[in-house]
Amino acid sequence: QVQLVESGGGLVRAGGSLRLSCAASGRTIINYRLGWFREPPGKEREFVAATSRDGRMTHYADSVKGRFTISRDNAKNTMYLQMNTLKAEDTAVYFCAADLASLPNSITSTVSSYDYWGQGTQVTVSS
């Protein structure tokens, strides 16, 4: 099974940027669909962004579209979430997730579709 570890969270002012990383080990990520989710304070886990196994397809939540970018570097076995123009509403614990997929172009934004999760990293945006 693949293990995932997020990093890059922290405190940032509104309008600023952060880049989250998700380092995978145990398995190569080339066989997995990948995604980012977040849990705002007092709320359930929600979809942020996802990418297909081959990285050629991406999907974003409406709330982050145009501001966040998901990417993957298979050589480094790492996924990234570039977050720009951050808002107070982006404050949450961010999780990366992986889902074993046979189809290279498949993608999912459903929490239950992902089998492997990182421990989460806190992102706090001050306004």
JSON list of C-alpha atoms in Angstrom, two decimals:
[
{"chain": "A", "resi": 1, "resn": "GLN", "atom": "CA", "xyz": [0.00, 0.00, 0.00]},
{"chain": "A", "resi": 2, "resn": "VAL", "atom": "CA", "xyz": [1.04, 3.58, -0.57]},
{"chain": "A", "resi": 3, "resn": "GLN", "atom": "CA", "xyz": [1.80, 5.96, 2.29]},
{"chain": "A", "resi": 4, "resn": "LEU", "atom": "CA", "xyz": [1.20, 9.70, 1.92]},
{"chain": "A", "resi": 5, "resn": "VAL", "atom": "CA", "xyz": [2.68, 12.60, 3.88]},
{"chain": "A", "resi": 6, "resn": "GLU", "atom": "CA", "xyz": [1.56, 16.20, 3.40]},
{"chain": "A", "resi": 7, "resn": "SER", "atom": "CA", "xyz": [3.74, 19.21, 4.06]},
{"chain": "A", "resi": 8, "resn": "GLY", "atom": "CA", "xyz": [3.83, 22.92, 3.32]},
{"chain": "A", "resi": 9, "resn": "GLY", "atom": "CA", "xyz": [0.94, 24.14, 5.41]},
{"chain": "A", "resi": 10, "resn": "GLY", "atom": "CA", "xyz": [1.17, 27.16, 7.64]},
{"chain": "A", "resi": 11, "resn": "LEU", "atom": "CA", "xyz": [-0.11, 30.63, 8.37]},
{"chain": "A", "resi": 12, "resn": "VAL", "atom": "CA", "xyz": [-0.52, 33.04, 5.48]},
{"chain": "A", "resi": 13, "resn": "ARG", "atom": "CA", "xyz": [-2.23, 36.37, 4.97]},
{"chain": "A", "resi": 14, "resn": "ALA", "atom": "CA", "xyz": [-5.24, 36.70, 2.72]},
{"chain": "A", "resi": 15, "resn": "GLY", "atom": "CA", "xyz": [-4.12, 37.14, -0.86]},
{"chain": "A", "resi": 16, "resn": "GLY", "atom": "CA", "xyz": [-0.96, 35.18, -0.28]},
{"chain": "A", "resi": 17, "resn": "SER", "atom": "CA", "xyz": [0.16, 31.82, -1.60]},
{"chain": "A", "resi": 18, "resn": "LEU", "atom": "CA", "xyz": [1.22, 28.42, -0.34]},
{"chain": "A", "resi": 19, "resn": "ARG", "atom": "CA", "xyz": [2.32, 25.24, -2.01]},
{"chain": "A", "resi": 20, "resn": "LEU", "atom": "CA", "xyz": [1.41, 21.96, -0.40]},
{"chain": "A", "resi": 21, "resn": "SER", "atom": "CA", "xyz": [3.33, 18.79, -1.12]},
{"chain": "A", "resi": 22, "resn": "CYS", "atom": "CA", "xyz": [2.25, 15.19, -0.78]},
{"chain": "A", "resi": 23, "resn": "ALA", "atom": "CA", "xyz": [5.14, 12.74, -0.74]},
{"chain": "A", "resi": 24, "resn": "ALA", "atom": "CA", "xyz": [4.31, 9.13, -1.45]},
{"chain": "A", "resi": 25, "resn": "SER", "atom": "CA", "xyz": [6.24, 6.06, -0.42]},
{"chain": "A", "resi": 26, "resn": "GLY", "atom": "CA", "xyz": [5.80, 2.33, -0.56]},
{"chain": "A", "resi": 27, "resn": "ARG", "atom": "CA", "xyz": [4.33, 2.46, -4.06]},
{"chain": "A", "resi": 28, "resn": "THR", "atom": "CA", "xyz": [4.81, 4.54, -7.16]},
{"chain": "A", "resi": 29, "resn": "ILE", "atom": "CA", "xyz": [2.07, 7.09, -7.72]},
{"chain": "A", "resi": 30, "resn": "ILE", "atom": "CA", "xyz": [1.89, 6.37, -11.44]},
{"chain": "A", "resi": 31, "resn": "ASN", "atom": "CA", "xyz": [-0.78, 3.78, -10.66]},
{"chain": "A", "resi": 32, "resn": "TYR", "atom": "CA", "xyz": [-2.97, 6.11, -8.61]},
{"chain": "A", "resi": 33, "resn": "ARG", "atom": "CA", "xyz": [-5.49, 8.81, -9.11]},
{"chain": "A", "resi": 34, "resn": "LEU", "atom": "CA", "xyz": [-4.66, 11.62, -6.70]},
{"chain": "A", "resi": 35, "resn": "GLY", "atom": "CA", "xyz": [-6.66, 14.29, -4.97]},
{"chain": "A", "resi": 36, "resn": "TRP", "atom": "CA", "xyz": [-6.70, 17.04, -2.38]},
{"chain": "A", "resi": 37, "resn": "PHE", "atom": "CA", "xyz": [-9.43, 17.48, 0.19]},
{"chain": "A", "resi": 38, "resn": "ARG", "atom": "CA", "xyz": [-9.88, 19.78, 3.14]},
{"chain": "A", "resi": 39, "resn": "GLU", "atom": "CA", "xyz": [-11.74, 19.99, 6.43]},
{"chain": "A", "resi": 40, "resn": "PRO", "atom": "CA", "xyz": [-12.65, 23.55, 7.46]},
{"chain": "A", "resi": 41, "resn": "PRO", "atom": "CA", "xyz": [-13.20, 24.05, 11.18]},
{"chain": "A", "resi": 42, "resn": "GLY", "atom": "CA", "xyz": [-16.39, 22.36, 12.26]},
{"chain": "A", "resi": 43, "resn": "LYS", "atom": "CA", "xyz": [-17.16, 21.03, 8.80]},
{"chain": "A", "resi": 44, "resn": "GLU", "atom": "CA", "xyz": [-16.89, 17.72, 6.99]},
{"chain": "A", "resi": 45, "resn": "ARG", "atom": "CA", "xyz": [-14.19, 16.84, 4.55]},
{"chain": "A", "resi": 46, "resn": "GLU", "atom": "CA", "xyz": [-14.75, 18.44, 1.17]},
{"chain": "A", "resi": 47, "resn": "PHE", "atom": "CA", "xyz": [-13.28, 18.09, -2.27]},
{"chain": "A", "resi": 48, "resn": "VAL", "atom": "CA", "xyz": [-10.64, 20.55, -3.45]},
{"chain": "A", "resi": 49, "resn": "ALA", "atom": "CA", "xyz": [-8.87, 19.18, -6.51]},
{"chain": "A", "resi": 50, "resn": "ALA", "atom": "CA", "xyz": [-8.12, 15.93, -8.29]},
{"chain": "A", "resi": 51, "resn": "THR", "atom": "CA", "xyz": [-5.93, 14.64, -11.08]},
{"chain": "A", "resi": 52, "resn": "SER", "atom": "CA", "xyz": [-6.03, 11.51, -13.17]},
{"chain": "A", "resi": 53, "resn": "ARG", "atom": "CA", "xyz": [-3.46, 8.75, -13.06]},
{"chain": "A", "resi": 54, "resn": "ASP", "atom": "CA", "xyz": [-1.60, 10.19, -16.05]},
{"chain": "A", "resi": 55, "resn": "GLY", "atom": "CA", "xyz": [-1.95, 13.78, -14.85]},
{"chain": "A", "resi": 56, "resn": "ARG", "atom": "CA", "xyz": [-3.67, 14.90, -18.04]},
{"chain": "A", "resi": 57, "resn": "MET", "atom": "CA", "xyz": [-7.05, 15.52, -16.46]},
{"chain": "A", "resi": 58, "resn": "THR", "atom": "CA", "xyz": [-7.79, 17.78, -13.51]},
{"chain": "A", "resi": 59, "resn": "HIS", "atom": "CA", "xyz": [-10.91, 18.89, -11.70]},
{"chain": "A", "resi": 60, "resn": "TYR", "atom": "CA", "xyz": [-11.45, 21.59, -9.10]},
{"chain": "A", "resi": 61, "resn": "ALA", "atom": "CA", "xyz": [-14.09, 22.62, -6.66]},
{"chain": "A", "resi": 62, "resn": "ASP", "atom": "CA", "xyz": [-15.83, 25.80, -7.75]},
{"chain": "A", "resi": 63, "resn": "SER", "atom": "CA", "xyz": [-14.59, 27.57, -4.65]},
{"chain": "A", "resi": 64, "resn": "VAL", "atom": "CA", "xyz": [-10.93, 27.16, -5.64]},
{"chain": "A", "resi": 65, "resn": "LYS", "atom": "CA", "xyz": [-11.08, 27.07, -9.43]},
{"chain": "A", "resi": 66, "resn": "GLY", "atom": "CA", "xyz": [-8.75, 29.63, -10.93]},
{"chain": "A", "resi": 67, "resn": "ARG", "atom": "CA", "xyz": [-6.79, 29.98, -7.71]},
{"chain": "A", "resi": 68, "resn": "PHE", "atom": "CA", "xyz": [-5.50, 26.47, -6.98]},
{"chain": "A", "resi": 69, "resn": "THR", "atom": "CA", "xyz": [-3.51, 24.16, -9.23]},
{"chain": "A", "resi": 70, "resn": "ILE", "atom": "CA", "xyz": [-2.97, 20.46, -8.71]},
{"chain": "A", "resi": 71, "resn": "SER", "atom": "CA", "xyz": [0.03, 18.75, -10.25]},
{"chain": "A", "resi": 72, "resn": "ARG", "atom": "CA", "xyz": [2.08, 15.61, -9.91]},
{"chain": "A", "resi": 73, "resn": "ASP", "atom": "CA", "xyz": [5.73, 14.77, -10.42]},
{"chain": "A", "resi": 74, "resn": "ASN", "atom": "CA", "xyz": [5.97, 11.04, -10.92]},
{"chain": "A", "resi": 75, "resn": "ALA", "atom": "CA", "xyz": [9.78, 11.11, -10.92]},
{"chain": "A", "resi": 76, "resn": "LYS", "atom": "CA", "xyz": [9.70, 12.53, -7.40]},
{"chain": "A", "resi": 77, "resn": "ASN", "atom": "CA", "xyz": [6.67, 10.45, -6.41]},
{"chain": "A", "resi": 78, "resn": "THR", "atom": "CA", "xyz": [5.08, 13.65, -5.18]},
{"chain": "A", "resi": 79, "resn": "MET", "atom": "CA", "xyz": [1.85, 15.58, -5.72]},
{"chain": "A", "resi": 80, "resn": "TYR", "atom": "CA", "xyz": [1.44, 19.32, -5.23]},
{"chain": "A", "resi": 81, "resn": "LEU", "atom": "CA", "xyz": [-1.29, 21.83, -4.61]},
{"chain": "A", "resi": 82, "resn": "GLN", "atom": "CA", "xyz": [-0.36, 25.39, -5.50]},
{"chain": "A", "resi": 83, "resn": "MET", "atom": "CA", "xyz": [-2.71, 27.76, -3.71]},
{"chain": "A", "resi": 84, "resn": "ASN", "atom": "CA", "xyz": [-2.84, 31.39, -4.80]},
{"chain": "A", "resi": 85, "resn": "THR", "atom": "CA", "xyz": [-4.99, 34.34, -3.78]},
{"chain": "A", "resi": 86, "resn": "LEU", "atom": "CA", "xyz": [-5.83, 32.62, -0.54]},
{"chain": "A", "resi": 87, "resn": "LYS", "atom": "CA", "xyz": [-8.95, 33.60, 1.34]},
{"chain": "A", "resi": 88, "resn": "ALA", "atom": "CA", "xyz": [-9.99, 33.22, 4.94]},
{"chain": "A", "resi": 89, "resn": "GLU", "atom": "CA", "xyz": [-12.50, 30.62, 3.76]},
{"chain": "A", "resi": 90, "resn": "ASP", "atom": "CA", "xyz": [-9.58, 28.43, 2.66]},
{"chain": "A", "resi": 91, "resn": "THR", "atom": "CA", "xyz": [-8.58, 27.86, 6.26]},
{"chain": "A", "resi": 92, "resn": "ALA", "atom": "CA", "xyz": [-8.71, 24.11, 6.83]},
{"chain": "A", "resi": 93, "resn": "VAL", "atom": "CA", "xyz": [-6.75, 20.95, 7.36]},
{"chain": "A", "resi": 94, "resn": "TYR", "atom": "CA", "xyz": [-5.70, 19.79, 3.91]},
{"chain": "A", "resi": 95, "resn": "PHE", "atom": "CA", "xyz": [-5.37, 16.12, 3.04]},
{"chain": "A", "resi": 96, "resn": "CYS", "atom": "CA", "xyz": [-3.91, 14.38, 0.05]},
{"chain": "A", "resi": 97, "resn": "ALA", "atom": "CA", "xyz": [-5.41, 11.13, -1.10]},
{"chain": "A", "resi": 98, "resn": "ALA", "atom": "CA", "xyz": [-4.69, 8.32, -3.53]},
{"chain": "A", "resi": 99, "resn": "ASP", "atom": "CA", "xyz": [-6.90, 5.84, -5.32]},
{"chain": "A", "resi": 100, "resn": "LEU", "atom": "CA", "xyz": [-5.60, 2.87, -7.26]},
{"chain": "A", "resi": 101, "resn": "ALA", "atom": "CA", "xyz": [-6.85, 3.20, -10.81]},
{"chain": "A", "resi": 102, "resn": "SER", "atom": "CA", "xyz": [-6.45, 1.06, -13.88]},
{"chain": "A", "resi": 103, "resn": "LEU", "atom": "CA", "xyz": [-7.69, 3.64, -16.38]},
{"chain": "A", "resi": 104, "resn": "PRO", "atom": "CA", "xyz": [-5.17, 6.40, -17.06]},
{"chain": "A", "resi": 105, "resn": "ASN", "atom": "CA", "xyz": [-7.77, 9.10, -17.71]},
{"chain": "A", "resi": 106, "resn": "SER", "atom": "CA", "xyz": [-10.24, 8.41, -14.94]},
{"chain": "A", "resi": 107, "resn": "ILE", "atom": "CA", "xyz": [-10.81, 10.96, -12.19]},
{"chain": "A", "resi": 108, "resn": "THR", "atom": "CA", "xyz": [-12.94, 11.25, -9.07]},
{"chain": "A", "resi": 109, "resn": "SER", "atom": "CA", "xyz": [-13.89, 13.94, -6.58]},
{"chain": "A", "resi": 110, "resn": "THR", "atom": "CA", "xyz": [-15.65, 11.64, -4.14]},
{"chain": "A", "resi": 111, "resn": "VAL", "atom": "CA", "xyz": [-14.14, 11.13, -0.70]},
{"chain": "A", "resi": 112, "resn": "SER", "atom": "CA", "xyz": [-15.25, 7.52, -0.53]},
{"chain": "A", "resi": 113, "resn": "SER", "atom": "CA", "xyz": [-13.43, 6.72, -3.76]},
{"chain": "A", "resi": 114, "resn": "TYR", "atom": "CA", "xyz": [-10.04, 7.27, -2.18]},
{"chain": "A", "resi": 115, "resn": "ASP", "atom": "CA", "xyz": [-8.43, 4.50, -0.17]},
{"chain": "A", "resi": 116, "resn": "TYR", "atom": "CA", "xyz": [-5.22, 6.14, 1.03]},
{"chain": "A", "resi": 117, "resn": "TRP", "atom": "CA", "xyz": [-4.88, 9.38, 2.93]},
{"chain": "A", "resi": 118, "resn": "GLY", "atom": "CA", "xyz": [-2.17, 11.53, 4.43]},
{"chain": "A", "resi": 119, "resn": "GLN", "atom": "CA", "xyz": [-2.25, 12.83, 7.97]},
{"chain": "A", "resi": 120, "resn": "GLY", "atom": "CA", "xyz": [-3.23, 16.35, 6.95]},
{"chain": "A", "resi": 121, "resn": "THR", "atom": "CA", "xyz": [-1.52, 19.72, 7.11]},
{"chain": "A", "resi": 122, "resn": "GLN", "atom": "CA", "xyz": [-3.03, 22.87, 8.59]},
{"chain": "A", "resi": 123, "resn": "VAL", "atom": "CA", "xyz": [-3.53, 25.92, 6.41]},
{"chain": "A", "resi": 124, "resn": "THR", "atom": "CA", "xyz": [-4.60, 29.08, 8.18]},
{"chain": "A", "resi": 125, "resn": "VAL", "atom": "CA", "xyz": [-5.40, 32.24, 6.23]},
{"chain": "A", "resi": 126, "resn": "SER", "atom": "CA", "xyz": [-5.62, 35.44, 8.22]},
{"chain": "A", "resi": 127, "resn": "SER", "atom": "CA", "xyz": [-7.78, 38.31, 7.02]}
]
